[in-house]
Tab-separated table of C-alpha atoms in Angstrom:
chain	number	residue	atom	x	y	z
M	1	MET	CA	34.201	-33.292	-12.234
M	2	THR	CA	36.382	-30.925	-10.188
M	3	GLN	CA	37.400	-27.849	-12.155
M	4	MET	CA	40.966	-26.557	-12.265
M	5	PRO	CA	41.802	-23.789	-9.759
M	6	VAL	CA	42.086	-20.487	-11.608
M	7	SER	CA	43.711	-17.209	-10.589
M	8	VAL	CA	42.203	-14.140	-12.268
M	9	VAL	CA	44.799	-11.357	-12.509
M	10	VAL	CA	43.633	-7.763	-12.950
M	11	VAL	CA	46.178	-4.988	-13.424
M	12	SER	CA	44.852	-1.508	-12.697
M	13	ARG	CA	46.442	1.916	-12.967
M	14	ASP	CA	44.775	5.356	-12.920
M	15	ARG	CA	41.281	3.852	-13.382
M	16	PRO	CA	39.641	3.224	-9.994
M	17	ALA	CA	36.070	3.569	-11.302
M	18	ALA	CA	36.720	1.044	-14.076
M	19	LEU	CA	38.291	-1.384	-11.602
M	20	ARG	CA	35.254	-1.138	-9.316
M	21	ARG	CA	32.992	-2.081	-12.217
M	22	CYS	CA	35.282	-4.917	-13.309
M	23	LEU	CA	35.202	-6.405	-9.814
M	24	ALA	CA	31.407	-6.169	-9.743
M	25	GLY	CA	31.408	-8.420	-12.803
M	26	LEU	CA	34.062	-10.824	-11.525
M	27	VAL	CA	32.171	-11.600	-8.327
M	28	GLN	CA	29.288	-12.944	-10.433
M	29	LEU	CA	31.439	-15.525	-12.218
M	30	GLN	CA	29.863	-18.966	-12.175
M	31	TYR	CA	33.059	-20.925	-11.689
M	32	ASP	CA	34.511	-22.757	-8.733
M	33	PRO	CA	37.294	-22.594	-7.591
M	34	PHE	CA	38.874	-19.258	-8.502
M	35	GLU	CA	40.742	-16.439	-6.803
M	36	ILE	CA	41.127	-12.771	-7.736
M	37	VAL	CA	44.553	-11.089	-7.737
M	38	VAL	CA	44.522	-7.312	-8.197
M	39	VAL	CA	47.849	-5.628	-8.970
M	40	ALA	CA	47.185	-1.913	-8.665
M	41	ASP	CA	48.349	1.555	-7.801
M	42	ALA	CA	47.239	3.260	-4.596
M	43	LYS	CA	43.872	4.311	-6.043
M	44	GLY	CA	43.140	0.787	-7.215
M	45	CYS	CA	44.160	-0.730	-3.893
M	46	ALA	CA	41.811	1.702	-2.167
M	47	VAL	CA	38.949	0.490	-4.375
M	48	VAL	CA	39.552	-3.096	-3.299
M	49	ALA	CA	39.934	-2.130	0.366
M	50	GLY	CA	36.640	-0.240	0.262
M	51	SER	CA	34.686	-3.017	-1.431
M	52	ASP	CA	32.495	-5.685	0.141
M	53	TRP	CA	34.923	-8.322	-1.147
M	54	ALA	CA	38.190	-6.911	0.247
M	55	GLU	CA	38.941	-9.855	2.534
M	56	HIS	CA	38.510	-12.311	-0.347
M	57	ILE	CA	40.852	-10.607	-2.846
M	58	LYS	CA	44.626	-10.686	-3.049
M	59	THR	CA	45.783	-7.076	-3.413
M	60	VAL	CA	49.321	-6.415	-4.621
M	61	PRO	CA	50.482	-2.757	-4.605
M	62	PHE	CA	52.448	-1.716	-7.698
M	63	GLU	CA	53.072	1.830	-8.878
M	64	LYS	CA	55.336	1.378	-11.907
M	65	PRO	CA	53.678	1.971	-15.337
M	66	ASN	CA	54.726	-1.381	-16.815
M	67	ILE	CA	51.954	-3.864	-17.719
M	68	SER	CA	54.363	-6.783	-18.143
M	69	GLU	CA	56.032	-6.333	-14.760
M	70	ALA	CA	52.626	-5.928	-13.136
M	71	ARG	CA	51.318	-9.119	-14.727
M	72	ASN	CA	54.453	-11.005	-13.694
M	73	LEU	CA	53.896	-9.857	-10.134
M	74	GLY	CA	50.317	-11.108	-10.416
M	75	ILE	CA	51.568	-14.479	-11.695
M	76	SER	CA	53.965	-14.743	-8.762
M	77	HIS	CA	51.063	-14.277	-6.346
M	78	ALA	CA	48.712	-16.516	-8.334
M	79	ALA	CA	48.240	-19.976	-6.800
M	80	GLY	CA	45.882	-21.406	-9.428
M	81	ASP	CA	46.899	-23.996	-12.003
M	82	ILE	CA	45.628	-21.578	-14.667
M	83	VAL	CA	46.177	-17.812	-14.688
M	84	ALA	CA	43.497	-15.776	-16.461
M	85	PHE	CA	43.941	-12.113	-17.394
M	86	ILE	CA	41.361	-9.367	-17.798
M	87	ASP	CA	41.851	-5.587	-18.046
M	88	ASP	CA	40.419	-3.260	-15.431
M	89	ASP	CA	38.208	-1.605	-18.074
M	90	ALA	CA	36.586	-4.909	-19.038
M	91	VAL	CA	33.716	-6.953	-17.582
M	92	PRO	CA	33.319	-10.715	-18.101
M	93	GLU	CA	30.139	-12.579	-18.897
M	94	PRO	CA	29.135	-14.840	-15.960
M	95	SER	CA	30.152	-17.956	-17.917
M	96	TRP	CA	33.540	-16.500	-18.906
M	97	LEU	CA	35.841	-18.727	-16.876
M	98	THR	CA	33.770	-21.881	-17.404
M	99	GLN	CA	33.976	-21.398	-21.163
M	100	LEU	CA	37.576	-20.152	-21.290
M	101	ILE	CA	39.131	-22.844	-19.100
M	102	ALA	CA	37.302	-25.851	-20.573
M	103	PRO	CA	39.982	-26.666	-23.231
M	104	SER	CA	42.623	-26.993	-20.506
M	105	VAL	CA	41.563	-30.632	-20.006
M	106	ARG	CA	43.816	-31.279	-23.005
M	107	PRO	CA	47.379	-31.277	-21.652
M	108	HIS	CA	48.948	-29.916	-24.858
M	109	VAL	CA	46.865	-26.733	-24.655
M	110	GLY	CA	49.077	-24.086	-23.080
M	111	ALA	CA	46.869	-21.037	-23.531
M	112	MET	CA	43.272	-20.055	-24.160
M	113	GLY	CA	41.706	-16.898	-25.552
M	114	GLY	CA	38.153	-15.641	-25.933
M	115	PHE	CA	36.254	-13.087	-27.980
M	116	VAL	CA	36.129	-9.418	-26.961
M	117	LEU	CA	33.070	-7.221	-27.367
M	118	GLY	CA	33.413	-3.495	-27.989
M	119	ARG	CA	31.712	-0.450	-26.563
M	120	ASN	CA	28.226	-1.200	-27.800
M	121	GLY	CA	28.348	-4.525	-25.981
M	122	ILE	CA	27.286	-6.461	-29.085
M	123	SER	CA	29.801	-6.011	-31.910
M	124	HIS	CA	33.116	-7.813	-31.622
M	125	GLN	CA	36.233	-5.774	-31.072
M	126	TRP	CA	38.471	-8.828	-31.532
M	127	LYS	CA	37.681	-12.374	-32.539
M	128	ALA	CA	40.265	-14.952	-33.657
M	129	ARG	CA	43.553	-13.936	-35.234
M	130	THR	CA	47.036	-15.183	-35.972
M	131	VAL	CA	50.199	-13.114	-35.785
M	132	ASP	CA	53.618	-13.434	-37.408
M	133	ALA	CA	57.129	-12.306	-36.479
M	134	THR	CA	56.539	-8.858	-37.986
M	135	GLY	CA	53.557	-8.305	-35.677
M	136	ALA	CA	51.102	-8.472	-38.602
M	137	THR	CA	47.782	-10.138	-37.778
M	138	GLU	CA	45.300	-12.066	-39.898
M	139	ASP	CA	41.705	-12.875	-39.029
M	140	LEU	CA	40.663	-16.503	-38.587
M	141	GLU	CA	37.259	-17.941	-39.405
M	142	MET	CA	36.006	-19.917	-36.453
M	143	ASN	CA	32.971	-21.905	-35.379
M	144	PRO	CA	31.220	-19.319	-33.165
M	145	SER	CA	29.701	-21.851	-30.795
M	146	ARG	CA	32.592	-24.127	-29.841
M	147	ALA	CA	36.243	-23.985	-28.844
M	148	THR	CA	38.904	-24.667	-31.473
M	149	VAL	CA	42.379	-25.879	-30.529
M	150	LEU	CA	45.070	-24.520	-32.844
M	151	THR	CA	48.463	-26.238	-33.002
M	152	PRO	CA	51.436	-24.076	-34.074
M	153	LYS	CA	52.234	-24.413	-37.769
M	154	GLY	CA	54.767	-22.460	-39.773
M	155	ALA	CA	55.756	-18.955	-38.759
M	156	ARG	CA	52.391	-17.799	-37.445
M	157	ALA	CA	51.194	-17.933	-33.838
M	158	THR	CA	47.659	-17.867	-32.473
M	159	LYS	CA	46.840	-14.402	-31.155
M	160	THR	CA	45.197	-13.916	-27.784
M	161	GLU	CA	44.063	-10.600	-26.328
M	162	GLY	CA	45.480	-9.459	-23.004
M	163	THR	CA	42.035	-8.564	-21.745
M	164	ASN	CA	40.664	-12.081	-22.310
M	165	MET	CA	43.214	-14.858	-22.064
M	166	ALA	CA	44.412	-17.644	-19.774
M	167	VAL	CA	47.692	-19.570	-19.604
M	168	ARG	CA	48.825	-22.540	-17.551
M	169	ARG	CA	50.886	-21.249	-14.650
M	170	ASP	CA	53.680	-23.760	-15.181
M	171	VAL	CA	53.931	-22.690	-18.828
M	172	LEU	CA	54.196	-19.041	-17.796
M	173	VAL	CA	57.005	-19.963	-15.402
M	174	GLU	CA	58.753	-22.010	-18.096
M	175	LEU	CA	58.589	-19.126	-20.594
M	176	GLY	CA	59.612	-16.484	-18.075
M	177	GLY	CA	56.277	-14.680	-17.966
M	178	PHE	CA	55.826	-11.418	-19.848
M	179	ASP	CA	58.859	-9.541	-21.147
M	180	PRO	CA	59.237	-6.281	-19.123
M	181	GLY	CA	60.670	-4.643	-22.229
M	182	PHE	CA	57.055	-4.320	-23.357
M	183	ALA	CA	55.868	-1.787	-20.786
M	184	PHE	CA	52.686	-1.306	-22.818
M	185	PHE	CA	51.596	-2.833	-26.132
M	186	LEU	CA	52.736	-6.060	-27.819
M	187	ASP	CA	53.219	-7.768	-24.443
M	188	GLU	CA	50.782	-10.608	-25.158
M	189	THR	CA	51.848	-10.761	-28.836
M	190	ASP	CA	55.388	-11.515	-27.686
M	191	LEU	CA	54.044	-14.220	-25.365
M	192	ASN	CA	51.959	-15.706	-28.205
M	193	LEU	CA	55.031	-16.025	-30.403
M	194	ARG	CA	57.019	-17.652	-27.606
M	195	LEU	CA	54.159	-20.064	-26.870
M	196	ALA	CA	54.115	-21.122	-30.516
M	197	ARG	CA	57.890	-21.544	-30.703
M	198	ALA	CA	57.749	-23.726	-27.602
M	199	GLY	CA	55.161	-25.911	-29.365
M	200	TYR	CA	52.141	-25.162	-27.163
M	201	ALA	CA	48.665	-25.242	-28.676
M	202	THR	CA	46.245	-22.359	-28.062
M	203	ALA	CA	42.483	-22.760	-27.823
M	204	ILE	CA	40.199	-20.011	-29.093
M	205	VAL	CA	36.856	-20.023	-27.267
M	206	PRO	CA	34.283	-17.716	-28.921
M	207	LEU	CA	31.710	-18.041	-26.127
M	208	ALA	CA	34.237	-16.890	-23.499
M	209	GLU	CA	33.321	-13.230	-23.841
M	210	VAL	CA	34.370	-10.058	-22.082
M	211	HIS	CA	33.038	-6.550	-22.679
M	212	HIS	CA	35.905	-4.103	-23.183
M	213	GLY	CA	35.186	-0.441	-22.679
M	214	PHE	CA	38.453	1.255	-23.682
M	215	ALA	CA	38.402	3.492	-20.610
M	216	ALA	CA	40.477	6.654	-20.719
M	217	SER	CA	44.123	6.476	-19.660
M	218	PRO	CA	47.243	8.652	-19.923
M	219	ARG	CA	47.830	7.056	-23.363
M	220	ARG	CA	44.369	7.531	-24.891
M	221	ARG	CA	41.156	9.453	-24.403
M	222	ALA	CA	37.791	7.831	-23.733
M	223	ASP	CA	36.965	8.164	-27.462
M	224	ARG	CA	40.138	6.157	-28.300
M	225	VAL	CA	42.019	9.210	-29.590
M	226	PRO	CA	45.721	8.802	-28.696
M	227	ARG	CA	47.255	11.086	-26.111
M	228	ASP	CA	50.784	9.687	-26.287
M	229	LEU	CA	52.472	7.228	-28.681
M	230	PHE	CA	55.789	6.950	-26.830
M	231	ASP	CA	55.204	3.451	-25.455
M	232	ILE	CA	53.922	2.160	-28.786
M	233	GLY	CA	57.125	3.301	-30.470
M	234	ALA	CA	59.258	1.813	-27.692
M	235	SER	CA	57.482	-1.553	-27.824
M	236	TRP	CA	57.891	-1.805	-31.593
M	237	ALA	CA	61.631	-1.218	-31.212
M	238	VAL	CA	61.866	-3.997	-28.608
M	239	PHE	CA	59.764	-6.258	-30.824
M	240	GLN	CA	62.031	-5.656	-33.814
M	241	ARG	CA	65.111	-6.522	-31.794
M	242	LYS	CA	63.540	-9.840	-30.814
M	243	TYR	CA	61.939	-10.914	-34.074
M	244	VAL	CA	62.765	-8.788	-37.132
M	245	PRO	CA	66.083	-9.315	-38.974
M	246	GLN	CA	68.399	-6.302	-38.830
M	247	THR	CA	68.261	-5.775	-42.601
M	248	GLU	CA	64.465	-5.497	-42.565
M	249	ARG	CA	63.979	-3.165	-39.611
M	250	ILE	CA	64.168	0.200	-41.403
M	251	ASP	CA	61.463	-0.683	-43.917
M	252	HIS	CA	59.418	-2.376	-41.199
M	253	TRP	CA	59.517	0.771	-39.064
M	254	ARG	CA	58.644	3.024	-41.992
M	255	THR	CA	55.529	0.946	-42.621
M	256	LEU	CA	54.532	0.975	-38.960
M	257	ARG	CA	55.115	4.719	-38.617
M	258	ALA	CA	53.063	5.414	-41.724
M	259	GLY	CA	50.231	3.422	-40.197
M	260	GLU	CA	50.345	5.430	-36.964
M	261	ARG	CA	50.465	8.675	-38.936
M	262	ALA	CA	47.430	7.596	-40.977
M	263	ARG	CA	45.555	6.831	-37.740
M	264	CYS	CA	46.354	10.300	-36.384
M	265	VAL	CA	45.320	11.950	-39.653
M	266	GLN	CA	41.963	10.160	-39.515
M	267	HIS	CA	41.358	11.718	-36.100
M	268	LEU	CA	42.530	15.068	-37.500
M	269	VAL	CA	40.049	14.909	-40.393
M	270	ALA	CA	37.273	13.976	-37.954
M	271	GLY	CA	38.068	17.042	-35.852
M	272	ARG	CA	39.338	15.093	-32.859
M	273	LEU	CA	42.958	16.280	-33.181
M	274	LEU	CA	44.700	19.484	-34.237
M	275	PRO	CA	47.648	19.552	-36.684
M	276	SER	CA	49.931	20.388	-33.762
M	277	ASP	CA	48.605	17.318	-31.910
M	278	VAL	CA	49.531	15.071	-34.831
M	279	ARG	CA	53.054	16.490	-34.966
M	280	SER	CA	53.472	16.049	-31.217
M	281	LEU	CA	52.177	12.466	-31.273
M	282	LEU	CA	54.527	11.455	-34.080
M	283	ARG	CA	57.436	13.132	-32.320
M	284	ARG	CA	56.650	11.098	-29.202
M	285	LEU	CA	56.358	7.948	-31.326
M	286	ASP	CA	59.871	8.543	-32.693
M	287	GLN	CA	61.229	9.301	-29.225
M	288	GLY	CA	59.747	6.067	-27.925
M	289	TYR	CA	61.244	4.101	-30.800
M	290	SER	CA	64.682	5.537	-30.079
M	291	GLN	CA	64.376	4.693	-26.406
M	292	GLY	CA	63.166	1.173	-27.207
M	293	LEU	CA	66.329	0.491	-29.199
M	294	MET	CA	68.258	0.748	-25.929
M	295	ARG	CA	65.662	-0.741	-23.580
M	296	GLN	CA	66.520	-3.944	-21.745
M	297	ARG	CA	64.745	-7.048	-22.998
M	298	GLY	CA	63.844	-10.045	-20.874
M	299	GLY	CA	64.836	-10.238	-17.233
M	300	ALA	CA	61.341	-11.103	-16.029
M	301	VAL	CA	60.905	-12.193	-12.421
M	302	VAL	CA	58.240	-14.880	-11.932
M	303	SER	CA	58.174	-17.100	-8.857
M	304	ASN	CA	58.284	-20.827	-9.516
M	305	SER	CA	56.012	-21.357	-6.530
M	306	PRO	CA	53.204	-18.947	-5.598
M	307	ASN	CA	54.108	-16.246	-3.101
M	308	SER	CA	50.874	-16.905	-1.222
M	309	ALA	CA	48.355	-19.699	-0.789
M	310	PHE	CA	45.253	-19.960	-2.974
M	311	LYS	CA	42.655	-17.470	-1.696
M	312	LEU	CA	39.356	-19.023	-2.660
M	313	PHE	CA	36.782	-16.462	-3.698
M	314	PRO	CA	33.428	-17.490	-2.179
M	315	PHE	CA	31.423	-19.004	-5.026
M	316	VAL	CA	27.732	-18.139	-5.065
M	317	PRO	CA	25.491	-20.144	-7.419
M	318	ARG	CA	23.280	-17.552	-9.068
M	319	LYS	CA	20.097	-17.783	-11.094
M	320	SER	CA	20.218	-15.674	-14.259
M	321	VAL	CA	16.977	-13.849	-15.044
M	322	VAL	CA	15.708	-11.394	-17.636
M	323	LEU	CA	13.600	-8.352	-16.811
M	324	SER	CA	12.027	-6.552	-19.741
M	325	GLY	CA	9.831	-3.574	-20.390
M	326	ARG	CA	9.225	-0.416	-22.348
M	327	ILE	CA	11.715	2.406	-22.157
M	328	TRP	CA	9.327	4.553	-20.087
M	329	GLU	CA	9.403	1.857	-17.391
M	330	GLN	CA	13.168	2.079	-16.948
M	331	SER	CA	13.197	3.744	-13.507
M	332	ARG	CA	10.981	1.123	-11.928
M	333	LEU	CA	12.753	-1.757	-13.651
M	334	ARG	CA	16.209	-0.538	-12.659
M	335	VAL	CA	15.139	-0.475	-9.031
M	336	GLU	CA	13.891	-4.047	-9.459
M	337	ALA	CA	17.179	-5.038	-11.140
M	338	VAL	CA	19.251	-3.687	-8.242
M	339	LYS	CA	17.013	-5.481	-5.764
M	340	ARG	CA	17.509	-8.787	-7.550
M	341	VAL	CA	21.284	-8.316	-7.804
M	342	LYS	CA	21.417	-7.794	-4.053
M	343	ALA	CA	19.374	-10.981	-3.681
M	344	GLY	CA	22.138	-12.882	-5.497
M	345	GLU	CA	20.801	-13.108	-9.051
M	346	ILE	CA	22.436	-12.367	-12.398
M	347	VAL	CA	20.120	-9.808	-13.946
M	348	THR	CA	19.657	-8.740	-17.553
M	349	LEU	CA	17.353	-5.775	-18.111
M	350	ILE	CA	16.070	-5.258	-21.671
M	351	LEU	CA	14.401	-1.896	-22.390
M	352	LEU	CA	12.721	-1.374	-25.750
M	353	SER	CA	11.435	1.789	-27.377
M	354	PRO	CA	8.935	1.874	-30.290
M	355	THR	CA	11.752	2.761	-32.710
M	356	ALA	CA	14.408	1.230	-34.971
M	357	LEU	CA	17.288	2.433	-32.785
M	358	TYR	CA	20.363	0.194	-32.619
M	359	HIS	CA	20.763	-1.827	-29.433
M	360	HIS	CA	23.525	-1.257	-26.906
M	361	VAL	CA	24.535	-3.341	-23.894
M	362	ARG	CA	26.311	-2.132	-20.780
M	363	PHE	CA	27.125	-3.535	-17.383
M	364	ASP	CA	25.761	-1.110	-14.820
M	365	HIS	CA	27.949	-0.220	-11.847
M	366	ALA	CA	25.142	-1.594	-9.645
M	367	GLY	CA	25.819	-5.062	-11.021
M	368	PHE	CA	23.197	-5.708	-13.691
M	369	TRP	CA	23.307	-5.933	-17.480
M	370	GLU	CA	21.205	-3.397	-19.360
M	371	GLN	CA	20.291	-3.614	-23.047
M	372	LYS	CA	18.518	-0.675	-24.668
M	373	GLY	CA	17.282	-0.188	-28.214
M	374	GLY	CA	14.327	-0.081	-30.546
M	375	LEU	CA	11.744	-2.823	-30.803
M	376	PHE	CA	12.465	-2.869	-34.545
M	377	GLY	CA	16.189	-2.000	-34.366
M	378	ARG	CA	19.355	-4.034	-34.794
M	379	SER	CA	21.156	-5.839	-32.057
M	380	ASP	CA	23.433	-7.930	-34.290
M	381	ARG	CA	24.865	-5.305	-36.688
M	382	SER	CA	24.718	-7.736	-39.621
M	383	GLU	CA	20.920	-7.859	-39.500
M	384	ALA	CA	18.496	-5.812	-41.568
M	385	LEU	CA	18.070	-2.185	-40.504
M	386	PHE	CA	14.391	-2.677	-39.745
M	387	ARG	CA	12.315	-5.744	-38.898
M	388	THR	CA	8.859	-5.948	-37.392
M	389	TYR	CA	8.469	-7.770	-34.071
M	390	ALA	CA	5.907	-8.271	-31.393
M	391	PHE	CA	7.330	-7.252	-28.009
M	392	SER	CA	7.398	-10.789	-26.626
M	393	SER	CA	9.072	-12.282	-29.702
M	394	ARG	CA	11.777	-9.589	-29.664
M	395	ILE	CA	12.555	-10.284	-26.021
M	396	GLU	CA	12.767	-14.002	-26.766
M	397	LYS	CA	15.119	-13.309	-29.689
M	398	GLU	CA	17.469	-11.304	-27.484
M	399	ARG	CA	17.285	-13.897	-24.719
M	400	ARG	CA	18.421	-16.594	-27.124
M	401	ARG	CA	21.232	-14.365	-28.430
M	402	ILE	CA	22.880	-14.080	-25.013
M	403	ALA	CA	21.606	-17.182	-23.202
M	404	LYS	CA	24.803	-19.253	-23.299
M	405	GLN	CA	27.102	-16.452	-22.221
M	406	ARG	CA	24.744	-15.087	-19.564
M	407	LEU	CA	23.482	-18.525	-18.415
M	408	ILE	CA	19.858	-17.463	-18.940
M	409	LYS	CA	17.186	-20.105	-18.575
M	410	GLU	CA	14.020	-18.101	-18.036
M	411	VAL	CA	12.325	-14.826	-18.911
M	412	LEU	CA	10.199	-12.779	-16.519
């Protein structure tokens, strides 16, 4: 059966190295047909221009620090029936699009969202959630191995994450895309609420996974410590004006501000911020909130028809293989991994030490997946701290854990 054409939109600003890594993951997607649309500042555009895939990627220059406007520009240039979104500091599993787009065969499904893995590459940063008109979220229990279609009920909407979501293009046009009032933060939450109010179902697809690194930006450090809370304050003010009754806004803001203060104090106690930093961050939060009370809402510009024809990214069927060895063999095995990537394979390298160290997974800039940890250590953080394994049985266990997402069928 022919799959639906998909446009993958990546917005990038101030993070050229992260974008380069994201693209290295996107080119390994096992989905056909899809196109890649990169909306980026000058540094990001230079990354695309200097890559081996430049002629196959739509590059849209955009310098304004507004995620919603950038995404709307990406939608306008997207010619796929479905528009998927991923952040520049994220990398998708090879099966990402195949898994994420599958529920779109049901015409009432307007949007799809997947699970997001955190920095260690194993634990989930976000799974399934709902959100209400105050912006409060609640976790959802979900079958981890199959997609679940959720029809809007009551006041709650199904939450998707901006770094791992897809929406029908015609639905995005109907809803007016993303609201530019949300320059950063709450942009997809606003879209989720509008999707629900329009009656569209959302599918949550646990096996559609992306690895999200939380790369540094002008708003946060690499260790997730905030640098500036202005845009968070501004977005909450815009959100209140759209969804929170006037009589409830003061108490709502007090609660939100207390939460941000508590987050800053946690960093203070941990030694990651100074008292003066906390005061400055909260001052910027208040300034942003004041500005958001006057910020224009709506007014999105999204083209009904794509601004350019579908630019098919050349699909390469790839075999997914696992290389494994002891930690002291890492240099040799990494050379082998790079060689196999260049030969067109999806490569997972598992390196084990004779310890109980926790496992971590990363996507190497050279294009292969690397998992490191102890032979007796945890990968899944819910497991026992220590379990005995033979080397071969531990490799087989890890292969099974990631086989569906990574499309692994054999072990070398």
